[in-house]
Short mmCIF file of N, CA and C in Angstrom, two decimals:
data_model
loop_
_atom_site.label_atom_id
_atom_site.label_comp_id
_atom_site.label_asym_id
_atom_site.label_seq_id
_atom_site.Cartn_x
_atom_site.Cartn_y
_atom_site.Cartn_z
N MET E 7 -98.29 -96.93 31.00
CA MET E 7 -98.44 -97.30 29.47
C MET E 7 -99.53 -96.77 29.17
N ILE E 8 -99.47 -96.75 27.71
CA ILE E 8 -100.81 -96.41 26.99
C ILE E 8 -100.96 -96.99 25.89
N PHE E 9 -102.37 -97.23 25.77
CA PHE E 9 -102.35 -98.06 24.37
C PHE E 9 -103.52 -97.18 23.67
N VAL E 10 -103.27 -97.13 22.44
CA VAL E 10 -103.82 -96.23 21.71
C VAL E 10 -104.39 -96.92 20.27
N LEU E 11 -105.56 -97.00 20.01
CA LEU E 11 -106.23 -97.60 19.15
C LEU E 11 -106.25 -96.93 17.62
N ILE E 12 -105.67 -97.38 16.75
CA ILE E 12 -105.58 -96.52 15.29
C ILE E 12 -106.19 -97.08 14.41
N ILE E 13 -107.31 -96.52 13.65
CA ILE E 13 -107.87 -97.21 12.43
C ILE E 13 -107.59 -96.14 11.46
N GLY E 14 -106.86 -96.89 10.56
CA GLY E 14 -106.39 -96.13 9.46
C GLY E 14 -106.47 -96.94 7.84
N SER E 15 -106.28 -95.70 6.99
CA SER E 15 -106.24 -96.11 5.42
C SER E 15 -105.18 -96.01 4.82
N SER E 16 -104.40 -97.14 4.10
CA SER E 16 -103.33 -96.72 3.43
C SER E 16 -103.77 -95.68 2.42
N PHE E 17 -104.78 -95.27 1.99
CA PHE E 17 -105.20 -94.49 1.09
C PHE E 17 -104.98 -92.79 1.60
N ALA E 18 -104.90 -92.95 2.94
CA ALA E 18 -104.84 -91.46 3.58
C ALA E 18 -103.66 -90.88 3.38
N ASN E 19 -102.47 -92.07 3.44
CA ASN E 19 -101.17 -91.80 3.37
C ASN E 19 -100.79 -92.21 1.94
N ALA E 20 -101.41 -92.31 0.81
CA ALA E 20 -101.30 -92.86 -0.44
C ALA E 20 -99.68 -92.12 -1.14
N GLN E 21 -99.08 -93.06 -1.54
CA GLN E 21 -97.54 -92.88 -1.89
C GLN E 21 -97.80 -92.27 -3.49
N ILE E 22 -96.97 -91.24 -3.68
CA ILE E 22 -96.94 -90.76 -5.20
C ILE E 22 -96.21 -91.77 -5.84
N SER E 23 -96.09 -92.06 -7.03
CA SER E 23 -95.69 -93.06 -7.95
C SER E 23 -93.97 -92.67 -7.74
N ALA E 24 -93.40 -93.81 -7.58
CA ALA E 24 -91.74 -93.64 -7.54
C ALA E 24 -91.36 -92.98 -9.15
N LEU E 25 -92.20 -92.95 -10.11
CA LEU E 25 -91.71 -92.54 -11.16
C LEU E 25 -91.69 -90.89 -11.31
N ARG E 26 -92.30 -90.41 -10.37
CA ARG E 26 -92.43 -88.76 -10.41
C ARG E 26 -91.01 -88.48 -10.53
N ASP E 27 -90.90 -87.37 -11.25
CA ASP E 27 -89.65 -86.41 -11.56
C ASP E 27 -88.47 -87.59 -12.17
N HIS E 28 -89.15 -88.90 -12.78
CA HIS E 28 -88.07 -89.67 -13.35
C HIS E 28 -87.30 -88.97 -14.57
N GLU E 29 -85.98 -88.88 -14.24
CA GLU E 29 -85.33 -88.51 -15.45
C GLU E 29 -85.13 -89.24 -16.62
N VAL E 30 -85.61 -88.84 -17.81
CA VAL E 30 -85.57 -89.53 -19.05
C VAL E 30 -84.22 -89.37 -19.69
N GLN E 31 -83.39 -88.65 -19.23
CA GLN E 31 -82.04 -88.42 -19.69
C GLN E 31 -81.10 -89.37 -19.10
N ASN E 32 -81.49 -90.11 -18.23
CA ASN E 32 -80.72 -91.29 -17.67
C ASN E 32 -80.57 -92.26 -18.39
N PRO E 33 -79.24 -92.91 -18.25
CA PRO E 33 -78.94 -94.23 -19.16
C PRO E 33 -80.19 -95.29 -19.44
N VAL E 34 -80.27 -95.51 -20.73
CA VAL E 34 -81.27 -96.92 -20.73
C VAL E 34 -80.63 -98.17 -21.21
N ASP E 35 -80.72 -99.17 -20.43
CA ASP E 35 -80.16 -100.30 -20.55
C ASP E 35 -81.02 -101.40 -21.08
N ILE E 36 -80.43 -101.90 -22.37
CA ILE E 36 -81.59 -102.92 -22.88
C ILE E 36 -80.71 -104.42 -23.15
N SER E 37 -81.51 -105.46 -22.73
CA SER E 37 -81.01 -106.62 -23.34
C SER E 37 -81.91 -107.61 -23.88
N SER E 38 -81.76 -108.16 -24.65
CA SER E 38 -82.68 -109.21 -25.41
C SER E 38 -82.09 -110.31 -25.86
N ASP E 39 -82.93 -111.31 -26.22
CA ASP E 39 -82.10 -112.57 -27.32
C ASP E 39 -81.67 -112.15 -28.63
N ARG E 40 -82.18 -111.17 -29.06
CA ARG E 40 -82.06 -110.68 -30.54
C ARG E 40 -82.19 -109.37 -30.76
N LEU E 41 -81.04 -108.78 -31.72
CA LEU E 41 -81.02 -107.23 -31.80
C LEU E 41 -81.10 -107.40 -33.40
N GLU E 42 -82.00 -106.48 -34.11
CA GLU E 42 -82.04 -106.03 -35.41
C GLU E 42 -81.96 -104.67 -35.26
N VAL E 43 -81.12 -103.95 -36.32
CA VAL E 43 -80.74 -102.58 -36.40
C VAL E 43 -81.15 -102.05 -37.72
N LYS E 44 -82.25 -101.15 -38.04
CA LYS E 44 -82.43 -100.85 -39.35
C LYS E 44 -82.16 -98.99 -39.12
N GLN E 45 -80.44 -98.86 -39.88
CA GLN E 45 -79.87 -97.97 -39.73
C GLN E 45 -80.49 -96.59 -40.31
N LYS E 46 -80.86 -97.07 -41.76
CA LYS E 46 -81.50 -96.08 -42.53
C LYS E 46 -82.72 -95.63 -41.83
N GLU E 47 -83.50 -96.23 -40.90
CA GLU E 47 -84.87 -95.70 -40.38
C GLU E 47 -84.78 -95.58 -38.98
N ASN E 48 -83.49 -95.28 -38.36
CA ASN E 48 -83.16 -95.12 -37.04
C ASN E 48 -84.06 -95.81 -36.06
N ILE E 49 -83.84 -97.24 -36.52
CA ILE E 49 -85.14 -98.08 -35.65
C ILE E 49 -83.95 -99.39 -35.16
N ALA E 50 -84.23 -99.73 -33.73
CA ALA E 50 -83.52 -100.88 -33.45
C ALA E 50 -84.79 -101.74 -32.97
N LEU E 51 -84.65 -102.95 -33.24
CA LEU E 51 -85.79 -103.90 -32.83
C LEU E 51 -85.17 -105.03 -31.82
N PHE E 52 -85.55 -105.24 -30.71
CA PHE E 52 -84.84 -106.08 -29.85
C PHE E 52 -86.39 -107.03 -29.68
N THR E 53 -85.86 -108.50 -29.74
CA THR E 53 -86.87 -109.57 -29.56
C THR E 53 -86.50 -110.54 -28.61
N GLY E 54 -87.59 -111.22 -27.94
CA GLY E 54 -87.26 -112.16 -27.10
C GLY E 54 -86.42 -111.91 -25.67
N ASN E 55 -87.28 -111.87 -24.54
CA ASN E 55 -87.22 -111.75 -23.29
C ASN E 55 -86.36 -110.15 -23.11
N VAL E 56 -86.89 -109.40 -23.52
CA VAL E 56 -86.39 -107.99 -23.77
C VAL E 56 -86.62 -107.40 -22.17
N VAL E 57 -85.63 -106.95 -21.67
CA VAL E 57 -85.38 -106.06 -20.37
C VAL E 57 -84.84 -104.81 -20.64
N VAL E 58 -85.69 -103.89 -20.23
CA VAL E 58 -85.15 -102.34 -20.45
C VAL E 58 -84.93 -101.92 -19.05
N THR E 59 -84.12 -101.08 -18.63
CA THR E 59 -84.00 -100.32 -16.95
C THR E 59 -83.37 -98.98 -17.25
N GLN E 60 -83.98 -98.45 -16.67
CA GLN E 60 -83.52 -96.70 -16.64
C GLN E 60 -83.84 -96.42 -15.17
N SER E 61 -82.94 -96.18 -14.54
CA SER E 61 -82.97 -95.55 -12.97
C SER E 61 -83.83 -96.98 -12.32
N GLU E 62 -84.73 -96.41 -11.51
CA GLU E 62 -85.59 -97.53 -10.79
C GLU E 62 -86.54 -97.75 -11.51
N MET E 63 -86.96 -97.88 -12.71
CA MET E 63 -87.99 -98.51 -13.71
C MET E 63 -87.24 -99.35 -14.34
N SER E 64 -88.31 -100.42 -14.67
CA SER E 64 -88.03 -101.46 -15.52
C SER E 64 -89.04 -101.86 -16.17
N LEU E 65 -88.81 -102.37 -17.55
CA LEU E 65 -89.92 -102.79 -18.75
C LEU E 65 -89.41 -104.11 -19.24
N LEU E 66 -90.17 -104.95 -19.19
CA LEU E 66 -90.05 -106.30 -19.73
C LEU E 66 -91.21 -106.62 -20.56
N SER E 67 -90.51 -106.98 -21.94
CA SER E 67 -91.50 -107.31 -23.07
C SER E 67 -90.80 -108.44 -23.80
N ASP E 68 -91.93 -108.94 -24.66
CA ASP E 68 -91.60 -109.67 -25.75
C ASP E 68 -90.45 -109.00 -26.82
N ARG E 69 -90.94 -108.01 -26.96
CA ARG E 69 -90.38 -107.15 -28.39
C ARG E 69 -90.51 -105.54 -27.84
N ILE E 70 -89.33 -105.03 -28.27
CA ILE E 70 -89.18 -103.54 -27.90
C ILE E 70 -88.45 -102.92 -29.07
N THR E 71 -89.45 -101.97 -29.92
CA THR E 71 -88.91 -100.98 -31.08
C THR E 71 -88.00 -99.84 -30.26
N VAL E 72 -87.39 -99.54 -30.69
CA VAL E 72 -86.45 -98.07 -30.25
C VAL E 72 -86.25 -97.39 -31.49
N PHE E 73 -86.94 -96.08 -31.09
CA PHE E 73 -86.84 -95.23 -32.32
C PHE E 73 -85.87 -94.10 -32.04
N TYR E 74 -84.73 -93.87 -32.71
CA TYR E 74 -83.65 -92.96 -32.10
C TYR E 74 -83.68 -91.74 -33.27
N GLN E 75 -83.33 -90.70 -32.82
CA GLN E 75 -82.98 -89.69 -33.79
C GLN E 75 -81.27 -89.30 -33.71
N GLY E 76 -80.90 -88.66 -34.56
CA GLY E 76 -79.11 -88.40 -34.54
C GLY E 76 -78.66 -89.10 -35.98
N ASP E 77 -77.59 -88.28 -36.23
CA ASP E 77 -77.11 -89.02 -37.53
C ASP E 77 -75.85 -89.53 -36.73
N ARG E 78 -75.67 -91.06 -36.72
CA ARG E 78 -74.82 -91.71 -36.24
C ARG E 78 -73.29 -91.70 -37.01
N SER E 79 -73.41 -91.08 -38.32
CA SER E 79 -72.32 -91.25 -39.21
C SER E 79 -71.33 -89.89 -38.73
N LYS E 80 -72.05 -88.75 -38.20
CA LYS E 80 -71.27 -87.61 -38.04
C LYS E 80 -70.54 -87.68 -36.64
N ASP E 81 -71.13 -88.14 -35.47
CA ASP E 81 -70.28 -88.42 -34.16
C ASP E 81 -70.62 -89.46 -33.38
N ASN E 82 -71.13 -90.29 -34.10
CA ASN E 82 -71.51 -91.77 -33.62
C ASN E 82 -72.40 -91.45 -32.20
N SER E 83 -73.44 -90.78 -32.14
CA SER E 83 -74.00 -90.79 -30.94
C SER E 83 -75.57 -90.61 -31.53
N SER E 84 -76.50 -90.81 -30.63
CA SER E 84 -77.95 -90.71 -31.02
C SER E 84 -78.77 -90.77 -29.57
N SER E 85 -80.11 -90.37 -29.90
CA SER E 85 -80.55 -90.30 -28.56
C SER E 85 -81.94 -90.89 -29.16
N ILE E 86 -82.51 -91.49 -27.83
CA ILE E 86 -83.82 -92.41 -28.03
C ILE E 86 -85.10 -91.52 -27.87
N SER E 87 -86.02 -91.33 -28.97
CA SER E 87 -87.14 -90.70 -28.90
C SER E 87 -88.40 -91.48 -28.57
N ARG E 88 -88.45 -92.72 -28.69
CA ARG E 88 -89.17 -93.51 -28.19
C ARG E 88 -89.20 -94.81 -27.81
N LEU E 89 -89.65 -95.67 -27.27
CA LEU E 89 -89.76 -97.14 -27.04
C LEU E 89 -91.09 -97.76 -27.44
N ASP E 90 -91.64 -98.55 -28.19
CA ASP E 90 -92.58 -99.31 -28.34
C ASP E 90 -92.35 -100.80 -28.04
N ALA E 91 -93.18 -101.17 -27.16
CA ALA E 91 -92.98 -102.49 -26.58
C ALA E 91 -94.44 -103.31 -26.90
N SER E 92 -94.22 -104.74 -26.93
CA SER E 92 -95.57 -105.24 -27.29
C SER E 92 -95.40 -106.78 -26.89
N GLY E 93 -96.45 -107.38 -26.41
CA GLY E 93 -96.41 -108.82 -25.80
C GLY E 93 -95.89 -108.77 -24.56
N ASN E 94 -96.85 -109.18 -23.60
CA ASN E 94 -96.27 -109.34 -22.21
C ASN E 94 -95.50 -108.27 -21.55
N VAL E 95 -96.23 -107.41 -21.69
CA VAL E 95 -95.52 -105.98 -21.25
C VAL E 95 -95.50 -105.96 -19.59
N THR E 96 -94.36 -105.69 -18.87
CA THR E 96 -94.28 -105.55 -17.40
C THR E 96 -93.62 -104.27 -17.03
N MET E 97 -94.40 -103.31 -16.74
CA MET E 97 -93.51 -102.24 -16.03
C MET E 97 -93.56 -102.21 -14.52
N THR E 98 -92.50 -102.03 -13.96
CA THR E 98 -92.02 -101.91 -12.41
C THR E 98 -91.24 -100.89 -12.05
N SER E 99 -91.76 -100.32 -10.51
CA SER E 99 -90.98 -99.18 -10.04
C SER E 99 -91.02 -99.82 -8.55
N PRO E 100 -90.34 -98.85 -7.75
CA PRO E 100 -90.53 -99.30 -6.46
C PRO E 100 -91.69 -99.57 -5.53
N THR E 101 -92.77 -98.76 -6.24
CA THR E 101 -94.11 -98.72 -5.56
C THR E 101 -95.04 -99.60 -6.41
N GLU E 102 -94.95 -99.91 -7.76
CA GLU E 102 -96.09 -100.31 -8.50
C GLU E 102 -95.46 -101.22 -9.54
N THR E 103 -96.57 -102.07 -9.74
CA THR E 103 -96.10 -102.62 -10.88
C THR E 103 -97.36 -102.66 -11.90
N ILE E 104 -97.26 -102.66 -13.07
CA ILE E 104 -97.99 -102.68 -14.25
C ILE E 104 -98.11 -103.56 -15.37
N LYS E 105 -99.10 -104.44 -15.80
CA LYS E 105 -98.95 -105.20 -16.55
C LYS E 105 -99.70 -104.65 -17.88
N SER E 106 -99.45 -105.12 -19.26
CA SER E 106 -100.42 -104.51 -20.32
C SER E 106 -100.12 -105.73 -21.35
N THR E 107 -100.59 -105.32 -22.50
CA THR E 107 -100.26 -105.74 -24.13
C THR E 107 -99.29 -105.24 -24.69
N TRP E 108 -99.68 -104.02 -24.44
CA TRP E 108 -98.50 -103.12 -25.16
C TRP E 108 -98.06 -101.94 -24.53
N GLY E 109 -97.19 -101.37 -24.82
CA GLY E 109 -96.87 -99.83 -24.28
C GLY E 109 -95.97 -99.17 -25.11
N VAL E 110 -95.67 -97.69 -25.10
CA VAL E 110 -95.26 -96.59 -25.62
C VAL E 110 -94.60 -95.64 -24.65
N TYR E 111 -93.17 -95.67 -24.38
CA TYR E 111 -92.51 -94.69 -23.87
C TYR E 111 -92.14 -93.43 -24.72
N ASP E 112 -92.75 -92.34 -24.50
CA ASP E 112 -92.50 -90.83 -25.35
C ASP E 112 -91.34 -90.16 -24.34
N PHE E 113 -90.22 -90.37 -24.71
CA PHE E 113 -89.28 -89.72 -24.00
C PHE E 113 -89.39 -88.04 -23.93
N LYS E 114 -89.84 -87.77 -25.13
CA LYS E 114 -89.83 -86.03 -25.17
C LYS E 114 -91.37 -85.43 -24.33
N LYS E 115 -91.98 -86.08 -24.65
CA LYS E 115 -93.34 -85.78 -23.51
C LYS E 115 -93.13 -86.19 -22.10
N LYS E 116 -92.36 -87.01 -21.81
CA LYS E 116 -92.04 -87.96 -20.46
C LYS E 116 -93.45 -88.40 -19.95
N ILE E 117 -93.95 -89.24 -21.16
CA ILE E 117 -95.31 -89.95 -20.91
C ILE E 117 -95.10 -91.24 -21.24
N ILE E 118 -95.67 -92.44 -20.43
CA ILE E 118 -95.54 -93.91 -20.78
C ILE E 118 -97.27 -94.11 -20.84
N THR E 119 -97.47 -94.70 -21.64
CA THR E 119 -98.89 -95.08 -22.33
C THR E 119 -98.92 -96.57 -22.23
N LEU E 120 -99.72 -97.38 -21.64
CA LEU E 120 -99.82 -98.73 -21.57
C LEU E 120 -101.18 -99.26 -21.71
N GLY E 121 -101.55 -100.07 -22.69
CA GLY E 121 -102.74 -100.65 -23.19
C GLY E 121 -102.70 -102.14 -23.41
N GLY E 122 -104.22 -102.50 -23.32
CA GLY E 122 -104.59 -103.82 -23.46
C GLY E 122 -104.54 -104.61 -22.18
N ASN E 123 -105.88 -104.64 -21.57
CA ASN E 123 -105.92 -105.51 -20.58
C ASN E 123 -104.87 -105.26 -19.28
N VAL E 124 -104.78 -103.89 -19.25
CA VAL E 124 -103.82 -103.27 -18.28
C VAL E 124 -104.30 -103.43 -16.92
N GLU E 125 -103.26 -104.31 -16.08
CA GLU E 125 -103.67 -104.62 -14.49
C GLU E 125 -102.39 -103.54 -13.63
N PHE E 126 -102.83 -102.62 -12.88
CA PHE E 126 -101.95 -102.02 -12.25
C PHE E 126 -102.00 -102.40 -10.66
N SER E 127 -101.29 -102.69 -9.86
CA SER E 127 -101.13 -103.08 -8.82
C SER E 127 -99.92 -102.53 -7.86
N ASN E 128 -100.46 -102.14 -6.43
CA ASN E 128 -99.31 -101.79 -5.51
C ASN E 128 -99.95 -101.93 -4.25
N ALA E 129 -99.18 -101.50 -3.06
CA ALA E 129 -99.36 -101.95 -1.78
C ALA E 129 -101.21 -101.82 -1.60
N ASP E 130 -101.93 -100.71 -2.05
CA ASP E 130 -103.20 -100.56 -1.58
C ASP E 130 -104.30 -101.28 -2.59
N GLY E 131 -103.77 -102.04 -3.46
CA GLY E 131 -104.43 -102.90 -4.08
C GLY E 131 -104.42 -102.99 -5.74
N GLN E 132 -105.67 -103.52 -6.52
CA GLN E 132 -105.45 -103.58 -8.01
C GLN E 132 -106.25 -102.72 -8.77
N ILE E 133 -105.81 -102.27 -9.87
CA ILE E 133 -107.07 -101.59 -10.75
C ILE E 133 -106.71 -102.01 -11.95
N LYS E 134 -108.02 -102.36 -12.78
CA LYS E 134 -107.83 -103.02 -14.28
C LYS E 134 -108.50 -101.66 -15.49
N SER E 135 -107.96 -101.71 -16.48
CA SER E 135 -108.50 -101.03 -17.25
C SER E 135 -107.96 -101.08 -18.63
N PRO E 136 -108.58 -100.57 -19.69
CA PRO E 136 -107.79 -100.87 -21.03
C PRO E 136 -106.67 -100.04 -21.23
N ARG E 137 -106.47 -98.77 -20.53
CA ARG E 137 -105.48 -98.02 -21.06
C ARG E 137 -105.02 -97.09 -19.58
N LEU E 138 -103.66 -97.15 -19.83
CA LEU E 138 -103.43 -96.30 -18.57
C LEU E 138 -102.00 -95.50 -19.14
N GLN E 139 -101.91 -94.33 -18.50
CA GLN E 139 -100.75 -93.49 -18.65
C GLN E 139 -100.14 -92.80 -17.44
N VAL E 140 -98.71 -92.72 -17.68
CA VAL E 140 -97.80 -92.17 -16.58
C VAL E 140 -97.34 -91.04 -16.96
N ASN E 141 -97.61 -89.91 -16.28
CA ASN E 141 -96.94 -88.66 -16.48
C ASN E 141 -95.44 -88.71 -15.61
N LEU E 142 -94.38 -89.05 -16.11
CA LEU E 142 -93.34 -88.80 -15.28
C LEU E 142 -92.74 -87.62 -14.66
N SER E 143 -93.17 -86.63 -15.20
CA SER E 143 -92.93 -85.26 -14.49
C SER E 143 -93.66 -85.24 -13.17
N THR E 144 -95.02 -85.58 -13.24
CA THR E 144 -95.72 -85.31 -12.04
C THR E 144 -96.00 -86.60 -11.05
N GLY E 145 -95.84 -87.73 -11.69
CA GLY E 145 -96.14 -89.16 -11.31
C GLY E 145 -97.68 -89.53 -11.17
N LYS E 146 -98.34 -88.52 -11.92
CA LYS E 146 -99.99 -88.78 -11.99
C LYS E 146 -100.02 -90.13 -13.08
N ILE E 147 -100.92 -91.09 -12.56
CA ILE E 147 -101.51 -91.97 -13.11
C ILE E 147 -102.87 -92.06 -13.63
N THR E 148 -103.17 -92.13 -14.86
CA THR E 148 -104.60 -91.90 -15.47
C THR E 148 -105.16 -93.24 -16.05
N MET E 149 -105.81 -93.67 -15.84
CA MET E 149 -106.59 -94.70 -16.03
C MET E 149 -107.82 -94.63 -16.95
N ASP E 150 -107.94 -95.37 -18.07
CA ASP E 150 -109.46 -94.68 -18.89
C ASP E 150 -110.04 -96.13 -19.05
N ALA E 151 -111.50 -96.06 -19.40
CA ALA E 151 -112.21 -96.97 -20.04
C ALA E 151 -112.25 -96.84 -21.45
N GLY E 152 -112.77 -97.90 -22.07
CA GLY E 152 -112.73 -98.03 -23.32
C GLY E 152 -112.98 -99.36 -23.97
N GLN E 153 -112.33 -99.76 -25.20
CA GLN E 153 -112.67 -100.94 -25.95
C GLN E 153 -111.49 -102.13 -25.38
N ASP E 154 -111.81 -103.12 -24.99
CA ASP E 154 -110.81 -103.97 -24.53
C ASP E 154 -110.25 -104.95 -25.79
N GLU E 155 -109.49 -106.06 -25.46
CA GLU E 155 -108.70 -106.66 -26.47
C GLU E 155 -109.77 -107.26 -27.19
N GLU E 156 -110.89 -107.69 -27.07
CA GLU E 156 -112.00 -108.40 -27.81
C GLU E 156 -112.96 -107.41 -28.17
N ASP E 157 -112.86 -106.01 -28.43
CA ASP E 157 -113.22 -104.91 -28.77
C ASP E 157 -114.96 -104.65 -28.04
N ASN E 158 -114.73 -105.18 -26.79
CA ASN E 158 -115.92 -104.85 -26.23
C ASN E 158 -115.89 -103.49 -25.08
N GLN E 159 -116.96 -102.85 -24.77
CA GLN E 159 -116.54 -101.61 -24.15
C GLN E 159 -116.48 -102.21 -22.47
N SER E 160 -115.16 -101.81 -21.94
CA SER E 160 -114.48 -102.20 -20.88
C SER E 160 -114.71 -100.84 -19.79
N ARG E 161 -114.66 -100.74 -18.80
CA ARG E 161 -114.64 -99.90 -17.47
C ARG E 161 -113.37 -100.12 -16.72
N VAL E 162 -113.31 -99.30 -15.71
CA VAL E 162 -112.03 -99.25 -14.96
C VAL E 162 -112.28 -99.89 -13.66
N THR E 163 -111.97 -100.98 -13.32
CA THR E 163 -112.62 -101.88 -12.14
C THR E 163 -111.30 -101.54 -11.18
N GLY E 164 -111.43 -101.73 -9.96
CA GLY E 164 -110.62 -101.87 -8.86
C GLY E 164 -111.14 -102.65 -7.73
N GLN E 165 -110.34 -103.06 -7.06
CA GLN E 165 -110.22 -103.81 -5.73
C GLN E 165 -109.10 -103.53 -4.97
N PHE E 166 -109.54 -102.99 -3.74
CA PHE E 166 -108.80 -102.24 -2.72
C PHE E 166 -108.50 -102.90 -1.32
N ILE E 167 -107.41 -102.98 -0.64
CA ILE E 167 -107.08 -103.66 0.56
C ILE E 167 -107.90 -102.95 1.75
N PRO E 168 -108.94 -103.36 2.70
CA PRO E 168 -109.47 -102.30 3.37
C PRO E 168 -108.32 -102.02 4.67
N PRO E 169 -108.46 -101.05 5.38
CA PRO E 169 -107.74 -100.49 6.10
C PRO E 169 -107.55 -101.30 7.54
N GLY E 170 -106.36 -101.11 7.87
CA GLY E 170 -105.81 -102.36 9.10
C GLY E 170 -106.33 -101.36 10.35
N ILE E 171 -106.31 -102.25 11.25
CA ILE E 171 -106.21 -101.67 12.77
C ILE E 171 -104.93 -101.82 13.34
N CYS E 172 -104.60 -100.85 14.14
CA CYS E 172 -103.19 -100.72 14.54
C CYS E 172 -103.31 -100.26 15.96
N LEU E 173 -102.39 -101.16 16.58
CA LEU E 173 -102.45 -100.76 18.04
C LEU E 173 -100.90 -100.27 18.70
N LEU E 174 -101.25 -99.13 19.22
CA LEU E 174 -99.69 -98.27 19.57
C LEU E 174 -99.58 -98.48 20.90
N TYR E 175 -98.35 -99.05 21.16
CA TYR E 175 -98.23 -99.59 22.51
C TYR E 175 -96.87 -98.56 22.95
N THR E 176 -97.19 -97.43 23.99
CA THR E 176 -96.30 -96.43 24.28
C THR E 176 -95.77 -97.04 25.81
N SER E 177 -94.50 -97.00 25.87
CA SER E 177 -93.85 -96.81 27.39
C SER E 177 -92.61 -96.16 27.39
N ASP E 178 -92.50 -96.16 28.64
CA ASP E 178 -90.86 -95.19 28.82
C ASP E 178 -89.82 -95.75 27.91
N ALA E 179 -89.90 -97.18 27.91
CA ALA E 179 -88.56 -97.44 26.89
C ALA E 179 -88.86 -97.43 25.71
N ALA E 180 -90.10 -97.73 25.20
CA ALA E 180 -89.98 -97.78 23.56
C ALA E 180 -91.67 -97.51 22.78
N ASP E 181 -91.72 -97.25 21.80
CA ASP E 181 -92.82 -97.47 21.24
C ASP E 181 -93.06 -98.45 20.09
N ASP E 182 -94.13 -99.27 20.33
CA ASP E 182 -94.20 -100.36 19.11
C ASP E 182 -95.69 -99.97 18.48
N LEU E 183 -95.66 -100.45 17.43
CA LEU E 183 -96.96 -100.33 16.23
C LEU E 183 -97.17 -101.50 15.72
N LEU E 184 -98.10 -102.14 16.08
CA LEU E 184 -98.61 -103.54 15.49
C LEU E 184 -99.85 -103.49 14.70
N CYS E 185 -99.93 -103.75 13.54
CA CYS E 185 -101.18 -103.64 12.87
C CYS E 185 -101.50 -104.99 12.35
N VAL E 186 -103.02 -105.32 12.70
CA VAL E 186 -103.37 -106.51 12.12
C VAL E 186 -104.58 -106.27 10.97
#
């Protein structure tokens, strides 16, 4: 029998955002309590308990404005260029949850920007800031200081879970890892 003490940090094995290489061309499903379409302006306004899903990402909000391009009268098709979310915005992926006041999903640039009391959380901890940007090509998440909702200067702040202590038990029969 061998006992090995492992002291590790989850930051050493930090996960890349599950939104890395997110395919913006995948279908976007939207549901809400109400829909208003402004055909001439190429805008669709979803209000009330709005849920947007695309692959493994979801976006919940009080209101979503969809901006699309294309002439629906020619071939009855269009493509979304941008989503604007406002009110109780929550974006989730398999590895993180981000809450904010507003958000913009730019399909062409493959960038999601969230702002207003942003709270990012994952298995490693929680970070707060006035603004957050997710690059869907690289998975890189950038948080910036700036003005908060009350127009006060705000900084990026975080709280992280300290590393755990793991005990590796090895025998001829099996290996077990116990973390506390």
